[in-house]
Amino acid sequence: MRLLLHIVMDMASELVESWKVIQAQLRQQMVVKPIKKLPRFVAGADMAFAKNKRLAFAVAVVFDRTEQRIVEVATTCKELEYPYIPGYLSFREGPALLEVIGKLRHSWGVLMCDGQGFAHPRRCGLACYVGIKLDVPCIGVGKSRLIGTFDEPRTKAGDWSELRDKEETIGIALRTQDGTRPVFVSVGHRSDLESARQLVLACCTKHRVPEPTRQADAEVSLFKKKKLGEIPG
DNA sequence: GCGACAG
DNA sequence: ATCTTGTCGC
């Protein structure tokens, strides 16, 4: 029986090794450059899960910064193939996110993902995975840190400090509201850190988490509740 | 060997 | 992330 355990372990490590290769390949395609003008329409995406089930719910929204409101909501359900493994979140959530973002009909200029982008062990977090796969501008906004060290930013909204791994700057810890914990911003694709910082701050009009991902989180919560209600099993 | 560890 | 009600604080 212990032999079976070893076989499963070997399969798992081979899978992770293949994921490392994919991350390295995607990383080579990553483009870092300024976003000339912060777009009016910003897309946001998030997911929710059903406890003890492998069903996942994904939502993508388009936020209008001018009108300060959501102009579109897209949804989808999908079976999860893998568990959450730190450093490999994109293989669990990526497929459903790519699918739901593809359902958006309204135009948008940049996507904000719930998680890290460049601030990742191999510099290829979820925001890089999604941004590169779709080849669209993408920014990673994590509510907590994956890797790196940082000094606590000053106390005011807009204050920030560098998030570093060794000697490399991989992102920033950005205080988006007075008296709240900072969020972790990093480049996903077709953006640079400065543009990412400005856009995230511009989208934090009332809360710690920027509107696109905050609204996506609220919408996916509703979608999950509605979906679990109509298909009990 | 002992922690740390996006969602 | 998810399981969960009321409750402490600005």
mmCIF file of C-alpha atoms (C1' of nucleotides) in Angstrom:
data_model
loop_
_atom_site.group_PDB
_atom_site.id
_atom_site.type_symbol
_atom_site.label_atom_id
_atom_site.label_comp_id
_atom_site.label_asym_id
_atom_site.label_seq_id
_atom_site.Cartn_x
_atom_site.Cartn_y
_atom_site.Cartn_z
ATOM 1 C CA MET A 1 0.000 0.000 0.000
ATOM 2 C CA ARG A 2 2.891 2.308 0.643
ATOM 3 C CA LEU A 3 4.098 1.715 -2.894
ATOM 4 C CA LEU A 4 0.859 3.269 -4.158
ATOM 5 C CA LEU A 5 1.518 6.353 -2.076
ATOM 6 C CA HIS A 6 4.942 6.732 -3.652
ATOM 7 C CA ILE A 7 3.492 6.424 -7.131
ATOM 8 C CA VAL A 8 1.007 9.195 -6.382
ATOM 9 C CA MET A 9 3.753 11.353 -4.902
ATOM 10 C CA ASP A 10 5.891 10.889 -8.006
ATOM 11 C CA MET A 11 2.988 11.855 -10.261
ATOM 12 C CA ALA A 12 2.461 14.979 -8.189
ATOM 13 C CA SER A 13 6.088 16.044 -8.329
ATOM 14 C CA GLU A 14 6.213 15.434 -12.078
ATOM 15 C CA LEU A 15 3.145 17.613 -12.477
ATOM 16 C CA VAL A 16 4.706 20.406 -10.457
ATOM 17 C CA GLU A 17 7.911 20.102 -12.482
ATOM 18 C CA SER A 18 5.925 20.491 -15.695
ATOM 19 C CA TRP A 19 4.212 23.531 -14.217
ATOM 20 C CA LYS A 20 7.605 25.078 -13.502
ATOM 21 C CA VAL A 21 8.501 24.652 -17.164
ATOM 22 C CA ILE A 22 5.243 26.307 -18.250
ATOM 23 C CA GLN A 23 5.832 29.214 -15.876
ATOM 24 C CA ALA A 24 9.351 29.666 -17.234
ATOM 25 C CA GLN A 25 8.047 29.701 -20.804
ATOM 26 C CA LEU A 26 5.281 32.186 -20.021
ATOM 27 C CA ARG A 27 7.738 34.342 -18.091
ATOM 28 C CA GLN A 28 9.815 34.757 -21.260
ATOM 29 C CA GLN A 29 6.800 36.177 -23.073
ATOM 30 C CA MET A 30 6.071 38.736 -20.355
ATOM 31 C CA VAL A 31 6.164 42.368 -21.461
ATOM 32 C CA VAL A 32 6.781 45.194 -18.979
ATOM 33 C CA LYS A 33 6.031 48.701 -20.155
ATOM 34 C CA PRO A 34 4.136 51.792 -18.996
ATOM 35 C CA ILE A 35 0.418 52.123 -19.617
ATOM 36 C CA LYS A 36 0.255 55.475 -21.394
ATOM 37 C CA LYS A 37 -3.169 56.554 -20.197
ATOM 38 C CA LEU A 38 -4.993 54.895 -17.318
ATOM 39 C CA PRO A 39 -8.038 53.352 -19.021
ATOM 40 C CA ARG A 40 -11.590 54.327 -18.130
ATOM 41 C CA PHE A 41 -12.801 50.728 -18.187
ATOM 42 C CA VAL A 42 -11.016 48.255 -15.934
ATOM 43 C CA ALA A 43 -11.843 44.560 -15.806
ATOM 44 C CA GLY A 44 -11.697 42.558 -12.599
ATOM 45 C CA ALA A 45 -12.067 38.825 -11.918
ATOM 46 C CA ASP A 46 -12.462 36.600 -8.903
ATOM 47 C CA MET A 47 -13.544 33.091 -7.915
ATOM 48 C CA ALA A 48 -15.486 31.272 -5.214
ATOM 49 C CA PHE A 49 -15.597 27.592 -4.301
ATOM 50 C CA ALA A 50 -18.033 25.088 -2.870
ATOM 51 C CA LYS A 51 -16.743 23.407 0.247
ATOM 52 C CA ASN A 52 -15.881 19.721 -0.160
ATOM 53 C CA LYS A 53 -16.782 19.883 -3.833
ATOM 54 C CA ARG A 54 -14.641 20.499 -6.836
ATOM 55 C CA LEU A 55 -16.968 23.019 -8.358
ATOM 56 C CA ALA A 56 -15.690 26.550 -8.841
ATOM 57 C CA PHE A 57 -17.488 29.777 -9.715
ATOM 58 C CA ALA A 58 -15.783 32.527 -11.670
ATOM 59 C CA VAL A 59 -16.888 36.083 -12.360
ATOM 60 C CA ALA A 60 -15.455 38.860 -14.479
ATOM 61 C CA VAL A 61 -16.685 42.446 -14.322
ATOM 62 C CA VAL A 62 -15.989 45.653 -16.207
ATOM 63 C CA PHE A 63 -15.733 48.718 -13.987
ATOM 64 C CA ASP A 64 -16.286 52.210 -15.375
ATOM 65 C CA ARG A 65 -13.985 54.569 -13.476
ATOM 66 C CA THR A 66 -15.794 57.630 -14.802
ATOM 67 C CA GLU A 67 -19.259 56.579 -13.698
ATOM 68 C CA GLN A 68 -17.830 54.605 -10.769
ATOM 69 C CA ARG A 69 -20.009 51.621 -11.505
ATOM 70 C CA ILE A 70 -20.009 48.102 -12.931
ATOM 71 C CA VAL A 71 -21.164 48.038 -16.547
ATOM 72 C CA GLU A 72 -20.947 44.286 -17.148
ATOM 73 C CA VAL A 73 -20.835 40.998 -15.249
ATOM 74 C CA ALA A 74 -19.892 37.656 -16.831
ATOM 75 C CA THR A 75 -20.103 34.309 -15.027
ATOM 76 C CA THR A 76 -19.135 30.667 -15.418
ATOM 77 C CA CYS A 77 -18.915 27.410 -13.446
ATOM 78 C CA LYS A 78 -16.083 24.952 -13.849
ATOM 79 C CA GLU A 79 -14.777 21.758 -12.294
ATOM 80 C CA LEU A 80 -11.499 22.219 -10.473
ATOM 81 C CA GLU A 81 -8.687 19.968 -11.581
ATOM 82 C CA TYR A 82 -6.075 20.761 -8.979
ATOM 83 C CA PRO A 83 -5.799 21.772 -5.339
ATOM 84 C CA TYR A 84 -4.332 25.036 -4.163
ATOM 85 C CA ILE A 85 -0.562 24.812 -3.993
ATOM 86 C CA PRO A 86 1.347 27.982 -3.030
ATOM 87 C CA GLY A 87 3.217 29.191 -6.114
ATOM 88 C CA TYR A 88 0.894 27.343 -8.512
ATOM 89 C CA LEU A 89 -2.415 29.106 -8.004
ATOM 90 C CA SER A 90 -2.739 29.830 -11.720
ATOM 91 C CA PHE A 91 -3.115 26.145 -12.580
ATOM 92 C CA ARG A 92 -6.092 25.870 -10.233
ATOM 93 C CA GLU A 93 -7.833 29.148 -11.026
ATOM 94 C CA GLY A 94 -6.381 30.143 -14.386
ATOM 95 C CA PRO A 95 -8.584 28.035 -16.710
ATOM 96 C CA ALA A 96 -11.876 29.314 -15.288
ATOM 97 C CA LEU A 97 -10.614 32.891 -15.263
ATOM 98 C CA LEU A 98 -9.524 32.760 -18.905
ATOM 99 C CA GLU A 99 -12.938 31.374 -19.793
ATOM 100 C CA VAL A 100 -14.998 33.947 -17.929
ATOM 101 C CA ILE A 101 -12.903 36.903 -19.044
ATOM 102 C CA GLY A 102 -13.453 35.722 -22.594
ATOM 103 C CA LYS A 103 -17.198 36.132 -22.091
ATOM 104 C CA LEU A 104 -16.907 39.878 -21.527
ATOM 105 C CA ARG A 105 -18.448 41.827 -24.414
ATOM 106 C CA HIS A 106 -17.772 45.372 -23.248
ATOM 107 C CA SER A 107 -14.333 46.745 -24.028
ATOM 108 C CA TRP A 108 -11.775 47.355 -21.272
ATOM 109 C CA GLY A 109 -8.175 48.497 -21.142
ATOM 110 C CA VAL A 110 -6.586 46.553 -18.316
ATOM 111 C CA LEU A 111 -7.381 43.603 -16.079
ATOM 112 C CA MET A 112 -6.878 43.424 -12.347
ATOM 113 C CA CYS A 113 -6.351 39.985 -10.832
ATOM 114 C CA ASP A 114 -6.841 38.854 -7.261
ATOM 115 C CA GLY A 115 -3.337 37.625 -6.485
ATOM 116 C CA GLN A 116 0.300 38.220 -7.321
ATOM 117 C CA GLY A 117 1.838 38.884 -10.700
ATOM 118 C CA PHE A 118 5.624 39.344 -10.805
ATOM 119 C CA ALA A 119 5.846 39.058 -7.007
ATOM 120 C CA HIS A 120 6.184 35.314 -7.292
ATOM 121 C CA PRO A 121 8.994 32.764 -6.689
ATOM 122 C CA ARG A 122 9.524 32.350 -10.437
ATOM 123 C CA ARG A 123 8.163 35.792 -11.335
ATOM 124 C CA CYS A 124 5.063 34.278 -12.892
ATOM 125 C CA GLY A 125 2.047 34.564 -10.615
ATOM 126 C CA LEU A 126 -1.633 34.391 -11.538
ATOM 127 C CA ALA A 127 -1.725 37.910 -13.023
ATOM 128 C CA CYS A 128 1.177 37.016 -15.335
ATOM 129 C CA TYR A 129 -0.413 33.719 -16.346
ATOM 130 C CA VAL A 130 -3.747 35.299 -17.257
ATOM 131 C CA GLY A 131 -2.260 38.449 -18.793
ATOM 132 C CA ILE A 132 0.228 36.586 -20.971
ATOM 133 C CA LYS A 133 -2.237 33.885 -22.026
ATOM 134 C CA LEU A 134 -4.704 36.535 -23.197
ATOM 135 C CA ASP A 135 -1.936 38.971 -24.140
ATOM 136 C CA VAL A 136 -3.693 41.849 -22.378
ATOM 137 C CA PRO A 137 -2.504 44.453 -19.849
ATOM 138 C CA CYS A 138 -2.829 42.859 -16.416
ATOM 139 C CA ILE A 139 -2.015 43.833 -12.845
ATOM 140 C CA GLY A 140 -1.783 41.673 -9.752
ATOM 141 C CA VAL A 141 -3.331 42.854 -6.488
ATOM 142 C CA GLY A 142 -2.896 40.541 -3.539
ATOM 143 C CA LYS A 143 -4.518 41.013 -0.148
ATOM 144 C CA SER A 144 -1.550 39.281 1.418
ATOM 145 C CA ARG A 145 2.064 38.535 0.581
ATOM 146 C CA LEU A 146 3.385 35.417 -1.138
ATOM 147 C CA ILE A 147 7.109 36.157 -1.067
ATOM 148 C CA GLY A 148 9.410 39.096 -0.452
ATOM 149 C CA THR A 149 10.210 41.490 2.358
ATOM 150 C CA PHE A 150 9.067 45.051 2.863
ATOM 151 C CA ASP A 151 9.074 47.906 5.321
ATOM 152 C CA GLU A 152 5.682 48.968 6.623
ATOM 153 C CA PRO A 153 4.456 51.856 4.413
ATOM 154 C CA ARG A 154 3.590 55.218 6.024
ATOM 155 C CA THR A 155 0.058 55.490 7.405
ATOM 156 C CA LYS A 156 -1.671 57.542 4.708
ATOM 157 C CA ALA A 157 -3.549 56.392 1.600
ATOM 158 C CA GLY A 158 -1.119 56.381 -1.292
ATOM 159 C CA ASP A 159 1.919 55.618 0.862
ATOM 160 C CA TRP A 160 3.897 52.636 -0.298
ATOM 161 C CA SER A 161 7.153 50.735 0.055
ATOM 162 C CA GLU A 162 9.026 48.295 -2.126
ATOM 163 C CA LEU A 163 8.405 44.568 -1.927
ATOM 164 C CA ARG A 164 11.751 42.880 -2.486
ATOM 165 C CA ASP A 165 13.130 39.421 -2.997
ATOM 166 C CA LYS A 166 16.883 39.501 -2.381
ATOM 167 C CA GLU A 167 18.039 42.637 -4.176
ATOM 168 C CA GLU A 168 15.235 42.671 -6.707
ATOM 169 C CA THR A 169 12.131 44.850 -6.522
ATOM 170 C CA ILE A 170 9.206 42.571 -7.338
ATOM 171 C CA GLY A 171 6.275 44.777 -6.368
ATOM 172 C CA ILE A 172 5.041 47.236 -3.749
ATOM 173 C CA ALA A 173 3.106 47.214 -0.500
ATOM 174 C CA LEU A 174 0.526 49.940 -1.140
ATOM 175 C CA ARG A 175 -1.601 51.573 1.542
ATOM 176 C CA THR A 176 -4.845 52.277 -0.298
ATOM 177 C CA GLN A 177 -6.765 53.786 2.637
ATOM 178 C CA ASP A 178 -5.746 55.498 5.863
ATOM 179 C CA GLY A 179 -5.447 53.056 8.711
ATOM 180 C CA THR A 180 -5.816 49.822 6.747
ATOM 181 C CA ARG A 181 -3.301 47.120 5.924
ATOM 182 C CA PRO A 182 -1.512 47.540 2.593
ATOM 183 C CA VAL A 183 -2.278 45.486 -0.518
ATOM 184 C CA PHE A 184 0.491 43.944 -2.623
ATOM 185 C CA VAL A 185 0.727 45.255 -6.162
ATOM 186 C CA SER A 186 2.864 43.746 -8.901
ATOM 187 C CA VAL A 187 3.080 43.698 -12.682
ATOM 188 C CA GLY A 188 1.173 41.041 -14.554
ATOM 189 C CA HIS A 189 1.717 41.819 -18.238
ATOM 190 C CA ARG A 190 1.956 44.880 -20.494
ATOM 191 C CA SER A 191 2.225 47.264 -17.540
ATOM 192 C CA ASP A 192 5.016 48.533 -15.322
ATOM 193 C CA LEU A 193 4.987 48.947 -11.549
ATOM 194 C CA GLU A 194 4.390 52.706 -11.683
ATOM 195 C CA SER A 195 1.322 52.352 -13.905
ATOM 196 C CA ALA A 196 0.085 49.486 -11.743
ATOM 197 C CA ARG A 197 0.452 51.549 -8.585
ATOM 198 C CA GLN A 198 -1.388 54.515 -10.097
ATOM 199 C CA LEU A 199 -4.236 52.416 -11.433
ATOM 200 C CA VAL A 200 -4.758 50.471 -8.222
ATOM 201 C CA LEU A 201 -4.771 53.669 -6.203
ATOM 202 C CA ALA A 202 -7.167 55.274 -8.687
ATOM 203 C CA CYS A 203 -9.528 52.324 -8.273
ATOM 204 C CA CYS A 204 -9.483 52.408 -4.462
ATOM 205 C CA THR A 205 -12.116 55.105 -4.177
ATOM 206 C CA LYS A 206 -13.737 53.875 -0.988
ATOM 207 C CA HIS A 207 -12.199 50.606 0.166
ATOM 208 C CA ARG A 208 -8.871 48.885 0.719
ATOM 209 C CA VAL A 209 -9.377 46.569 -2.231
ATOM 210 C CA PRO A 210 -9.721 48.236 -5.661
ATOM 211 C CA GLU A 211 -13.265 48.350 -7.076
ATOM 212 C CA PRO A 212 -12.796 45.956 -10.012
ATOM 213 C CA THR A 213 -11.712 43.016 -7.830
ATOM 214 C CA ARG A 214 -13.894 44.062 -4.899
ATOM 215 C CA GLN A 215 -16.984 44.116 -7.115
ATOM 216 C CA ALA A 216 -15.950 40.841 -8.734
ATOM 217 C CA ASP A 217 -15.674 39.313 -5.262
ATOM 218 C CA ALA A 218 -19.161 40.517 -4.319
ATOM 219 C CA GLU A 219 -20.630 39.298 -7.607
ATOM 220 C CA VAL A 220 -19.029 35.864 -7.439
ATOM 221 C CA SER A 221 -20.362 35.455 -3.926
ATOM 222 C CA LEU A 222 -23.891 36.125 -5.166
ATOM 223 C CA PHE A 223 -23.404 33.907 -8.191
ATOM 224 C CA LYS A 224 -22.229 31.007 -6.040
ATOM 225 C CA LYS A 225 -25.188 31.349 -3.677
ATOM 226 C CA LYS A 226 -27.634 31.508 -6.582
ATOM 227 C CA LYS A 227 -26.043 28.550 -8.353
ATOM 228 C CA LEU A 228 -25.863 26.312 -5.292
ATOM 229 C CA GLY A 229 -29.501 27.133 -4.666
ATOM 230 C CA GLU A 230 -30.821 26.009 -8.051
ATOM 231 C CA ILE A 231 -28.698 22.876 -8.408
ATOM 232 C CA PRO A 232 -28.646 21.343 -4.890
ATOM 233 C CA GLY A 233 -26.789 18.081 -5.562
ATOM 234 C "C1'" DG B 1 15.294 20.025 9.937
ATOM 235 C "C1'" DC B 2 12.058 24.093 10.714
ATOM 236 C "C1'" DG B 3 8.922 27.617 9.063
ATOM 237 C "C1'" DA B 4 6.477 30.189 5.149
ATOM 238 C "C1'" DC B 5 3.038 29.760 1.994
ATOM 239 C "C1'" DA B 6 -1.442 34.402 -3.384
ATOM 240 C "C1'" DG B 7 -6.485 31.959 -3.201
ATOM 241 C "C1'" DA C 1 -10.494 30.020 -0.257
ATOM 242 C "C1'" DT C 2 -14.395 27.854 3.152
ATOM 243 C "C1'" DC C 3 -17.176 26.859 7.757
ATOM 244 C "C1'" DT C 4 -20.171 30.952 10.588
ATOM 245 C "C1'" DT C 5 -23.349 35.171 14.588
ATOM 246 C "C1'" DG C 6 -22.787 38.135 16.907
ATOM 247 C "C1'" DT C 7 -20.092 41.674 18.167
ATOM 248 C "C1'" DC C 8 -16.084 45.071 19.223
ATOM 249 C "C1'" DG C 9 -14.528 49.394 17.289
ATOM 250 C "C1'" DC C 10 -14.166 53.800 14.401
#
